[in-house]
Short mmCIF file of C-alpha atoms in Angstrom, two decimals:
data_model
loop_
_atom_site.label_atom_id
_atom_site.label_comp_id
_atom_site.label_asym_id
_atom_site.label_seq_id
_atom_site.Cartn_x
_atom_site.Cartn_y
_atom_site.Cartn_z
CA MET A 1436 44.09 -69.29 -100.70
CA SER A 1437 40.90 -67.56 -101.51
CA VAL A 1438 38.48 -65.89 -99.17
CA ALA A 1439 34.86 -66.59 -99.96
CA ALA A 1440 32.89 -63.41 -100.57
CA PRO A 1441 30.42 -62.79 -97.77
CA ALA A 1442 26.93 -64.01 -98.60
CA PRO A 1443 24.75 -61.13 -99.76
CA THR A 1444 22.49 -59.67 -97.12
CA LEU A 1445 18.74 -59.71 -97.53
CA ALA A 1446 18.76 -56.00 -98.40
CA GLU A 1447 21.34 -56.66 -101.13
CA ARG A 1448 19.35 -59.58 -102.47
CA ILE A 1449 16.23 -57.44 -102.68
CA ALA A 1450 18.10 -54.54 -104.30
CA ALA A 1451 19.46 -56.91 -106.96
CA ILE A 1452 16.03 -58.22 -108.05
CA PRO A 1453 15.75 -57.60 -111.80
CA ASP A 1454 12.89 -55.65 -113.28
CA PRO A 1455 10.59 -58.27 -114.85
CA GLU A 1456 10.03 -56.27 -118.05
CA VAL A 1457 13.58 -54.97 -118.50
CA PRO A 1458 15.61 -57.70 -116.79
CA VAL A 1459 19.01 -56.08 -117.38
CA ILE A 1460 18.29 -53.49 -114.71
CA SER A 1461 17.73 -54.12 -111.01
CA ILE A 1462 14.85 -52.54 -109.12
CA ALA A 1463 17.38 -50.51 -107.11
CA ASP A 1464 19.08 -49.17 -110.26
CA LEU A 1465 15.68 -48.41 -111.77
CA GLY A 1466 14.93 -46.23 -108.75
CA ILE A 1467 11.67 -47.90 -107.79
CA LEU A 1468 13.01 -49.46 -104.58
CA ARG A 1469 12.43 -46.69 -102.04
CA SER A 1470 13.50 -48.39 -98.79
CA VAL A 1471 14.33 -51.72 -97.17
CA GLU A 1472 14.02 -51.90 -93.39
CA VAL A 1473 15.24 -55.19 -91.97
CA ASP A 1474 14.40 -56.07 -88.38
CA GLU A 1475 16.88 -58.86 -87.59
CA GLY A 1476 15.37 -59.52 -84.16
CA ALA A 1477 11.86 -60.06 -85.48
CA ARG A 1478 13.14 -61.67 -88.73
CA ALA A 1479 10.91 -59.27 -90.63
CA VAL A 1480 11.44 -56.83 -93.47
CA VAL A 1481 9.41 -53.85 -94.63
CA VAL A 1482 10.05 -52.99 -98.28
CA THR A 1483 8.69 -49.86 -99.93
CA ILE A 1484 8.47 -49.65 -103.70
CA THR A 1485 6.92 -47.17 -106.11
CA PRO A 1486 5.53 -47.94 -109.59
CA THR A 1487 7.09 -46.47 -112.70
CA TYR A 1488 3.64 -45.82 -114.24
CA SER A 1489 0.25 -45.85 -112.45
CA GLY A 1490 -0.89 -48.97 -114.21
CA CYS A 1491 2.43 -50.77 -114.45
CA PRO A 1492 1.55 -54.49 -114.29
CA ALA A 1493 5.11 -55.36 -113.22
CA ILE A 1494 4.56 -53.96 -109.74
CA GLU A 1495 2.71 -57.09 -108.64
CA ALA A 1496 5.39 -59.41 -110.04
CA ILE A 1497 8.03 -57.35 -108.24
CA SER A 1498 6.14 -57.52 -104.93
CA ASP A 1499 5.83 -61.29 -105.29
CA ARG A 1500 9.54 -61.61 -106.01
CA ILE A 1501 10.47 -59.52 -102.95
CA ARG A 1502 8.27 -61.69 -100.75
CA PHE A 1503 9.82 -64.80 -102.29
CA GLU A 1504 13.38 -63.58 -101.55
CA ALA A 1505 12.47 -62.64 -97.98
CA HIS A 1506 10.72 -65.93 -97.26
CA ALA A 1507 13.62 -67.90 -98.77
CA GLN A 1508 15.90 -66.20 -96.22
CA GLY A 1509 13.46 -66.84 -93.40
CA TYR A 1510 12.02 -63.36 -93.09
CA ALA A 1511 8.41 -62.22 -93.00
CA ALA A 1512 7.88 -59.55 -95.64
CA ASP A 1513 5.61 -56.54 -95.75
CA VAL A 1514 5.76 -54.95 -99.21
CA ARG A 1515 4.25 -51.47 -99.44
CA THR A 1516 3.54 -49.49 -102.59
CA VAL A 1517 3.69 -45.71 -102.40
CA LEU A 1518 2.77 -43.25 -105.16
CA SER A 1519 4.22 -40.10 -103.67
CA PRO A 1520 6.71 -38.69 -104.36
CA ALA A 1521 6.09 -39.85 -107.91
CA TRP A 1522 8.83 -41.87 -109.54
CA THR A 1523 11.04 -40.08 -112.00
CA THR A 1524 13.62 -41.49 -114.39
CA ASP A 1525 16.04 -39.07 -112.71
CA TRP A 1526 16.22 -41.64 -109.87
CA MET A 1527 17.78 -44.18 -112.20
CA THR A 1528 21.41 -44.83 -111.30
CA ASP A 1529 24.31 -44.35 -113.73
CA GLU A 1530 24.91 -48.07 -113.51
CA GLY A 1531 21.29 -48.67 -114.50
CA ARG A 1532 21.59 -46.27 -117.46
CA ALA A 1533 24.74 -48.00 -118.65
CA ALA A 1534 23.04 -51.42 -118.37
CA LEU A 1535 20.11 -50.20 -120.48
CA GLU A 1536 22.41 -48.84 -123.16
CA ARG A 1537 24.40 -52.11 -123.32
CA PHE A 1538 21.06 -53.89 -123.74
CA GLY A 1539 20.15 -51.66 -126.70
CA ILE A 1540 17.70 -49.35 -124.93
CA ALA A 1541 18.45 -45.63 -125.06
CA PRO A 1542 18.50 -44.38 -121.44
CA PRO A 1543 16.21 -41.50 -120.46
CA GLY A 1544 17.30 -37.89 -120.69
CA PRO A 1545 16.61 -35.45 -117.85
CA ALA A 1546 12.95 -35.28 -116.84
CA THR A 1547 11.07 -31.99 -116.87
CA ALA A 1548 8.82 -31.42 -113.89
CA PRO A 1549 5.13 -31.12 -114.74
CA ARG A 1550 3.61 -27.80 -113.87
CA ALA A 1551 0.48 -27.77 -111.77
CA GLY A 1552 -2.01 -25.37 -113.29
CA GLY A 1553 -1.20 -22.76 -115.86
CA PRO A 1554 -1.11 -23.44 -119.56
CA VAL A 1555 -0.58 -27.05 -120.54
CA PRO A 1556 2.78 -27.48 -122.23
CA VAL A 1557 2.54 -29.52 -125.40
CA THR A 1558 5.55 -30.79 -127.25
CA LEU A 1559 6.08 -32.81 -130.37
CA SER A 1560 8.68 -35.13 -128.83
CA ARG A 1561 11.53 -33.69 -130.87
CA HIS A 1562 14.22 -34.15 -128.25
CA VAL A 1563 17.63 -35.61 -129.07
CA VAL A 1564 18.15 -39.31 -128.44
CA ALA A 1565 21.37 -41.12 -129.31
CA CYS A 1566 21.27 -44.54 -130.96
CA PRO A 1567 22.44 -47.13 -128.40
CA ARG A 1568 24.18 -49.10 -131.19
CA CYS A 1569 26.13 -46.57 -133.24
CA GLY A 1570 25.83 -43.46 -131.08
CA SER A 1571 24.37 -41.28 -133.82
CA THR A 1572 21.96 -38.60 -132.67
CA ASP A 1573 20.20 -38.71 -136.04
CA THR A 1574 17.25 -40.72 -134.77
CA THR A 1575 13.50 -40.48 -135.35
CA GLU A 1576 10.56 -41.46 -133.20
CA ILE A 1577 8.54 -44.21 -134.88
CA ALA A 1578 5.92 -44.69 -132.18
CA HIS A 1579 5.02 -42.69 -129.12
CA PHE A 1580 4.52 -45.85 -127.07
CA GLY A 1581 6.68 -48.96 -127.17
CA SER A 1582 6.40 -52.48 -125.83
CA THR A 1583 5.87 -51.21 -122.29
CA ALA A 1584 4.46 -48.00 -120.83
CA CYS A 1585 7.94 -46.72 -120.03
CA LYS A 1586 9.34 -46.95 -123.57
CA ALA A 1587 8.94 -45.32 -126.99
CA LEU A 1588 10.10 -46.77 -130.30
CA ARG A 1589 12.73 -45.00 -132.40
CA ARG A 1590 14.85 -45.64 -135.49
CA CYS A 1591 18.45 -44.68 -136.15
CA GLU A 1592 18.79 -42.92 -139.52
CA VAL A 1593 22.49 -43.85 -139.76
CA CYS A 1594 22.63 -47.56 -138.90
CA ARG A 1595 18.91 -47.97 -139.74
CA GLU A 1596 18.25 -50.08 -136.64
CA PRO A 1597 15.06 -49.62 -134.66
CA PHE A 1598 15.51 -49.33 -130.88
CA ASP A 1599 13.60 -48.69 -127.67
CA GLU A 1600 13.95 -45.42 -125.84
CA PHE A 1601 13.33 -45.32 -122.10
CA LYS A 1602 11.15 -42.21 -121.87
CA ALA A 1603 12.13 -39.43 -119.47
CA LEU A 1604 9.38 -39.08 -116.87
CA MET B 1073 -21.84 -36.10 -70.63
CA THR B 1074 -20.03 -35.43 -73.83
CA THR B 1075 -17.01 -33.28 -74.32
CA PRO B 1076 -17.75 -30.45 -76.67
CA THR B 1077 -15.53 -30.38 -79.71
CA ASP B 1078 -14.57 -27.42 -81.78
CA PRO B 1079 -15.68 -28.06 -85.36
CA VAL B 1080 -13.09 -25.66 -86.69
CA THR B 1081 -10.02 -27.11 -85.04
CA ASP B 1082 -11.19 -30.69 -84.83
CA PRO B 1083 -13.11 -31.45 -88.02
CA ALA B 1084 -12.44 -35.19 -87.98
CA THR B 1085 -14.47 -35.82 -84.83
CA ASP B 1086 -17.65 -33.87 -85.50
CA ASP B 1087 -20.51 -34.74 -87.79
CA ALA B 1088 -19.80 -31.89 -90.18
CA GLY B 1089 -16.27 -33.21 -90.69
CA VAL B 1090 -17.55 -36.71 -91.41
CA ALA B 1091 -20.08 -35.30 -93.83
CA ARG B 1092 -17.36 -33.33 -95.60
CA GLU B 1093 -15.25 -36.48 -96.01
CA ALA B 1094 -18.22 -38.45 -97.30
CA GLY B 1095 -19.02 -35.57 -99.65
CA SER B 1096 -15.57 -35.60 -101.22
CA ALA B 1097 -15.84 -39.41 -101.50
CA ALA B 1098 -18.57 -38.94 -104.11
CA TYR B 1099 -16.33 -36.79 -106.30
CA VAL B 1100 -13.31 -39.05 -105.91
CA LEU B 1101 -15.56 -41.94 -106.94
CA ALA B 1102 -16.63 -39.96 -110.00
CA LEU B 1103 -13.00 -39.42 -111.02
CA ALA B 1104 -12.21 -43.10 -110.49
CA ASP B 1105 -15.23 -44.07 -112.60
CA ASP B 1106 -14.14 -41.70 -115.39
CA ALA B 1107 -10.73 -43.36 -115.44
CA LEU B 1108 -12.06 -46.93 -115.29
CA VAL B 1109 -14.76 -46.54 -117.92
CA TYR B 1110 -12.46 -44.72 -120.30
CA ALA B 1111 -9.79 -47.39 -119.76
CA GLN B 1112 -12.40 -49.98 -120.76
CA ARG B 1113 -13.32 -48.07 -123.94
CA LEU B 1114 -9.68 -47.50 -124.89
CA GLY B 1115 -8.95 -51.17 -124.32
CA GLU B 1116 -11.42 -51.98 -127.09
CA TRP B 1117 -8.94 -50.53 -129.57
CA MET B 1118 -6.51 -53.37 -128.99
CA THR B 1119 -6.38 -55.19 -132.38
CA ASN B 1120 -8.75 -52.57 -133.82
CA ALA B 1121 -6.54 -49.51 -134.17
CA PRO B 1122 -5.37 -48.32 -137.62
CA GLN B 1123 -1.85 -49.62 -136.95
CA ILE B 1124 -0.23 -51.91 -134.41
CA GLU B 1125 1.69 -49.03 -132.82
CA GLU B 1126 -1.66 -47.45 -132.05
CA ASP B 1127 -2.91 -50.67 -130.41
CA MET B 1128 0.10 -50.32 -128.11
CA ALA B 1129 -0.39 -46.60 -127.53
CA LEU B 1130 -4.07 -46.78 -126.64
CA GLY B 1131 -3.47 -49.91 -124.58
CA ASN B 1132 -0.77 -48.11 -122.62
CA ILE B 1133 -2.96 -45.06 -122.07
CA ALA B 1134 -5.76 -47.36 -120.89
CA LEU B 1135 -3.33 -48.99 -118.48
CA ASP B 1136 -2.36 -45.62 -116.98
CA LEU B 1137 -6.04 -44.80 -116.46
CA LEU B 1138 -6.74 -48.23 -114.99
CA GLY B 1139 -3.87 -47.62 -112.57
CA GLN B 1140 -5.45 -44.32 -111.52
CA ALA B 1141 -8.79 -46.02 -110.91
CA ARG B 1142 -7.20 -48.83 -108.92
CA ALA B 1143 -5.41 -46.36 -106.66
CA LEU B 1144 -8.55 -44.25 -106.16
CA TYR B 1145 -11.19 -46.91 -105.38
CA PRO B 1146 -9.72 -48.18 -102.09
CA HIS B 1147 -9.39 -44.56 -101.01
CA VAL B 1148 -13.09 -44.00 -101.74
CA GLY B 1149 -13.72 -46.98 -99.45
CA VAL B 1150 -11.87 -45.16 -96.69
CA LEU B 1151 -13.57 -41.80 -97.31
CA ASP B 1152 -17.11 -43.20 -97.46
CA GLY B 1153 -16.48 -45.41 -94.45
CA THR B 1154 -17.51 -48.66 -96.15
CA GLY B 1155 -14.00 -50.10 -96.46
CA ARG B 1156 -14.83 -51.44 -99.93
CA GLY B 1157 -12.01 -52.42 -102.27
CA GLU B 1158 -11.33 -51.90 -105.97
CA ASP B 1159 -13.28 -54.94 -107.17
CA ASP B 1160 -16.33 -54.00 -105.11
CA TYR B 1161 -16.49 -50.66 -106.89
CA ALA B 1162 -15.45 -51.77 -110.37
CA MET B 1163 -17.21 -55.10 -110.67
CA LEU B 1164 -20.10 -55.22 -108.23
CA ARG B 1165 -21.92 -51.92 -108.68
CA ASP B 1166 -24.86 -51.41 -110.99
CA GLU B 1167 -25.12 -48.74 -113.66
CA ARG B 1168 -26.89 -46.20 -111.47
CA ALA B 1169 -24.04 -46.28 -108.96
CA PHE B 1170 -21.43 -45.21 -111.54
CA ARG B 1171 -20.67 -41.49 -111.56
CA ASN B 1172 -18.62 -41.11 -114.76
CA VAL B 1173 -19.36 -38.48 -117.41
CA HIS B 1174 -21.12 -39.53 -120.62
CA LEU B 1175 -18.08 -38.65 -122.73
CA VAL B 1176 -16.13 -41.70 -121.60
CA GLU B 1177 -18.97 -44.22 -121.91
CA GLN B 1178 -19.84 -43.44 -125.55
CA GLU B 1179 -19.23 -46.27 -127.97
CA ARG B 1180 -16.00 -46.38 -129.86
CA GLY B 1181 -16.42 -44.38 -133.05
CA ASP B 1182 -13.83 -43.85 -135.76
CA PHE B 1183 -10.22 -43.12 -134.85
CA GLY B 1184 -10.75 -39.36 -135.22
CA GLN B 1185 -13.55 -39.46 -132.68
CA GLU B 1186 -11.28 -41.28 -130.26
CA MET B 1187 -8.61 -38.63 -130.67
CA ALA B 1188 -11.17 -35.84 -130.14
CA ARG B 1189 -12.33 -37.57 -126.95
CA LEU B 1190 -8.75 -38.16 -125.78
CA LEU B 1191 -7.84 -34.54 -126.51
CA TRP B 1192 -10.64 -33.16 -124.33
CA PHE B 1193 -10.29 -35.78 -121.62
CA SER B 1194 -6.54 -35.52 -121.20
CA ALA B 1195 -6.50 -31.72 -121.44
CA TRP B 1196 -9.12 -31.70 -118.67
CA GLN B 1197 -7.23 -34.25 -116.56
CA CYS B 1198 -4.01 -32.25 -116.90
CA GLU B 1199 -5.64 -29.17 -115.42
CA LEU B 1200 -7.85 -30.88 -112.86
CA HIS B 1201 -5.13 -33.16 -111.52
CA GLY B 1202 -2.94 -30.11 -110.97
CA ARG B 1203 -5.67 -28.83 -108.62
CA LEU B 1204 -5.90 -32.22 -106.88
CA ALA B 1205 -2.13 -32.54 -106.52
CA ALA B 1206 -2.14 -29.27 -104.58
CA GLY B 1207 -5.15 -30.33 -102.47
CA SER B 1208 -5.42 -31.38 -98.84
CA ASP B 1209 -6.00 -35.11 -99.33
CA GLU B 1210 -2.57 -36.75 -99.31
CA VAL B 1211 -3.58 -39.95 -101.08
CA LEU B 1212 -5.43 -38.10 -103.78
CA ALA B 1213 -2.61 -35.59 -104.19
CA GLY B 1214 -0.21 -38.50 -104.61
CA VAL B 1215 -2.33 -40.22 -107.26
CA ALA B 1216 -2.91 -36.95 -109.10
CA GLY B 1217 0.74 -35.89 -108.88
CA LYS B 1218 1.80 -39.18 -110.39
CA SER B 1219 -0.88 -39.25 -113.09
CA LEU B 1220 -0.10 -35.67 -114.10
CA LYS B 1221 3.15 -36.82 -115.70
CA GLU B 1222 1.38 -39.55 -117.66
CA VAL B 1223 -1.59 -37.46 -118.68
CA ARG B 1224 0.65 -34.83 -120.29
CA TYR B 1225 1.92 -37.57 -122.55
CA HIS B 1226 -1.65 -38.69 -123.38
CA LEU B 1227 -2.45 -35.11 -124.32
CA ASP B 1228 0.63 -34.93 -126.51
CA HIS B 1229 -0.42 -38.14 -128.23
CA ALA B 1230 -3.92 -36.83 -128.94
CA ARG B 1231 -2.47 -33.54 -130.14
CA GLN B 1232 -0.15 -35.20 -132.64
CA TRP B 1233 -2.98 -37.20 -134.16
CA VAL B 1234 -5.48 -34.34 -134.28
CA VAL B 1235 -2.89 -32.18 -136.05
CA ARG B 1236 -1.92 -34.98 -138.43
CA LEU B 1237 -5.52 -35.82 -139.33
CA GLY B 1238 -6.79 -32.23 -139.43
CA ASP B 1239 -3.87 -30.99 -141.51
CA GLY B 1240 -3.82 -34.16 -143.61
CA THR B 1241 -5.95 -35.17 -146.59
CA ALA B 1242 -9.34 -33.70 -147.44
CA GLU B 1243 -10.95 -36.87 -146.13
CA SER B 1244 -9.03 -36.94 -142.83
CA HIS B 1245 -9.70 -33.22 -142.36
CA ARG B 1246 -13.43 -33.70 -142.90
CA ARG B 1247 -13.60 -36.63 -140.50
CA MET B 1248 -11.50 -34.96 -137.80
CA GLN B 1249 -13.77 -31.91 -137.97
CA ALA B 1250 -16.81 -34.20 -137.68
CA ALA B 1251 -15.16 -35.84 -134.68
CA LEU B 1252 -14.81 -32.50 -132.90
CA GLU B 1253 -18.49 -31.80 -133.58
CA TRP B 1254 -19.33 -35.25 -132.19
CA ALA B 1255 -17.46 -34.65 -128.93
CA ALA B 1256 -18.70 -31.11 -128.29
CA PRO B 1257 -22.02 -31.95 -126.54
CA TYR B 1258 -20.22 -34.15 -124.00
CA VAL B 1259 -17.70 -31.59 -122.80
CA ASP B 1260 -19.88 -29.61 -120.36
CA GLU B 1261 -20.16 -32.39 -117.80
CA LEU B 1262 -16.42 -32.30 -117.15
CA PHE B 1263 -16.73 -28.78 -115.78
CA ASP B 1264 -19.83 -29.23 -113.63
CA ASP B 1265 -19.19 -27.68 -110.21
CA GLU B 1266 -22.12 -29.13 -108.30
CA PRO B 1267 -20.79 -32.72 -107.89
CA ALA B 1268 -17.41 -31.32 -106.77
CA ALA B 1269 -18.78 -28.78 -104.29
CA ALA B 1270 -18.07 -30.88 -101.20
CA ALA B 1271 -14.59 -31.77 -102.42
CA VAL B 1272 -13.83 -28.09 -103.01
CA ALA B 1273 -15.24 -27.16 -99.58
CA ALA B 1274 -12.99 -29.77 -97.98
CA GLY B 1275 -9.93 -28.42 -99.80
CA VAL B 1276 -9.42 -31.72 -101.64
CA LEU B 1277 -9.74 -29.89 -104.93
CA THR B 1278 -8.20 -26.41 -104.75
CA ALA B 1279 -10.52 -24.84 -107.32
CA PRO B 1280 -13.94 -25.76 -108.75
CA PRO B 1281 -13.95 -27.68 -112.07
CA SER B 1282 -15.44 -24.71 -113.95
CA SER B 1283 -12.34 -22.68 -113.12
CA VAL B 1284 -10.13 -24.92 -115.24
CA ARG B 1285 -12.39 -24.62 -118.28
CA PRO B 1286 -10.67 -21.58 -119.83
CA SER B 1287 -7.23 -23.19 -119.75
CA VAL B 1288 -8.55 -26.54 -121.02
CA GLU B 1289 -10.34 -24.76 -123.85
CA ARG B 1290 -7.22 -22.79 -124.68
CA ALA B 1291 -5.22 -26.02 -124.91
CA VAL B 1292 -7.82 -27.60 -127.20
CA GLU B 1293 -8.24 -24.47 -129.31
CA GLU B 1294 -4.50 -24.26 -129.87
CA VAL B 1295 -4.45 -27.83 -131.16
CA VAL B 1296 -7.54 -27.28 -133.30
CA ALA B 1297 -6.04 -24.16 -134.88
CA THR B 1298 -2.71 -25.89 -135.59
CA ALA B 1299 -4.69 -28.72 -137.18
CA THR B 1300 -6.38 -26.19 -139.53
CA LEU B 1301 -9.72 -27.17 -138.01
CA THR B 1302 -12.36 -24.99 -136.39
CA MET B 1303 -13.88 -25.19 -132.93
CA PRO B 1304 -17.45 -26.48 -133.12
CA GLU B 1305 -20.26 -24.03 -132.57
CA THR B 1306 -22.09 -24.13 -129.26
CA PRO B 1307 -23.85 -27.51 -129.28
CA ARG B 1308 -27.65 -27.54 -129.39
CA TRP B 1309 -27.86 -30.20 -126.69
CA ARG B 1310 -25.55 -31.26 -123.90
CA SER B 1311 -25.11 -34.53 -122.07
CA ARG B 1312 -25.93 -34.44 -118.38
CA GLY B 1313 -26.62 -36.77 -115.49
CA GLY B 1314 -23.47 -38.88 -115.48
CA ARG B 1315 -22.36 -37.54 -112.11
CA ASP B 1316 -25.80 -38.46 -110.71
CA GLY B 1317 -25.69 -41.99 -112.08
CA ILE B 1318 -27.98 -41.33 -115.04
CA HIS B 1319 -26.22 -42.83 -118.05
CA SER B 1320 -26.71 -43.16 -121.79
CA ARG B 1321 -27.55 -46.36 -123.64
CA PRO B 1322 -23.97 -47.62 -124.26
CA MET B 1323 -23.20 -47.78 -120.52
CA GLY B 1324 -25.21 -50.94 -119.88
CA SER B 1325 -23.44 -53.06 -122.44
CA LEU B 1326 -20.05 -51.68 -121.39
CA LEU B 1327 -20.69 -52.79 -117.82
CA ALA B 1328 -22.08 -56.15 -118.92
CA GLU B 1329 -18.88 -56.90 -120.79
CA MET B 1330 -16.60 -55.54 -118.09
CA GLN B 1331 -18.32 -57.17 -115.12
CA HIS B 1332 -19.74 -60.45 -116.34
CA ILE B 1333 -16.83 -62.71 -115.36
CA ALA B 1334 -16.50 -61.24 -111.88
CA ARG B 1335 -20.26 -61.55 -111.37
CA SER B 1336 -20.64 -65.01 -112.88
CA HIS B 1337 -17.84 -66.44 -110.75
CA PRO B 1338 -17.92 -64.52 -107.45
CA GLY B 1339 -14.63 -64.60 -105.60
CA ALA B 1340 -12.86 -66.55 -108.36
CA THR B 1341 -9.07 -66.30 -108.39
CA TRP B 1342 -6.40 -67.57 -110.74
#
């Protein structure tokens, strides 16, 4: 005899929505889902999300998808976008990082907090990034910006494969 | 009979408080216009950059700036009391109502000129947004705090190219030096205190724009020196008027291209 798994709750359904640009990672694992407040009595949900980058075009697709999930379950949805505190890749879950790596995207390293005022730190992006295919750390940045705002393009000098790096922010 | 209010403890309810808010609205609008107009210029590089990676890079930088503008415009609508939204500001205002500096409206030159412009603009944004992030306006501090992370990356991108071109071939060195000379007359406007005075008085901006000039110049000078280039001499003329809505010739055609669909088909959606 098998016991059917309980149907996922609305909050779980929303948390599991995939990122439209990197569909192997959910919006919860990406760290952009800030809160889900379900009011069962009123059949309403307030969802707060934050964009990865200021101009990230995915934020509208994500809002639409959240509304779609809520309406499909019979809830009214209010999706709010907040900018502060600013998203950081440090909010990405370990599960999310592992999913990125399996997908061939190098997960972000630890983010360094920007300093307000004072001299502007300038780097030449020479941090260490491991190849998601062979694990070698002998990799080179090919382009500062990749296919989306959140990624850079690198090449592994050992297995010679190009790969995306999720930039630490 | 009216109840007297204390303008010091209750600034939101007296006329001076309203005036201060409206005053900072003008500067926030200027910053939004800088971001929007520069996003439009950077977008022109798509399919025109020296390599496809650079199409992507400049497109991504433009997108960050567009995101800043989109977050700022509705806030201007709150501050100035008109309740206008992003499209009202971006698409339905005429040239004289735009408050951006001349630097960002200049036509796309060669790639070196773009990197000189990006170097100055992002070095300035890095410093200025630090002062906004620490300011009293929560929305603005949030936008600035977020953009600060992105703008550092823009600056790094400009730096890498200026160094590569300056310390490259004789031809790239010559053209990168010419690009710095080209940008020099447009730099002053970024540090003009007068348009920001109300925002500084209201605590929205924690220091006047002129106060960030030394650190912005240091950042640029460091890049220029590493690139084996030299800082241009004091320019013989300087752009002015952008913050008052007086623009240079390229602004009209930029707006025509940017606005014509929204204006030809009012209220259209897809």
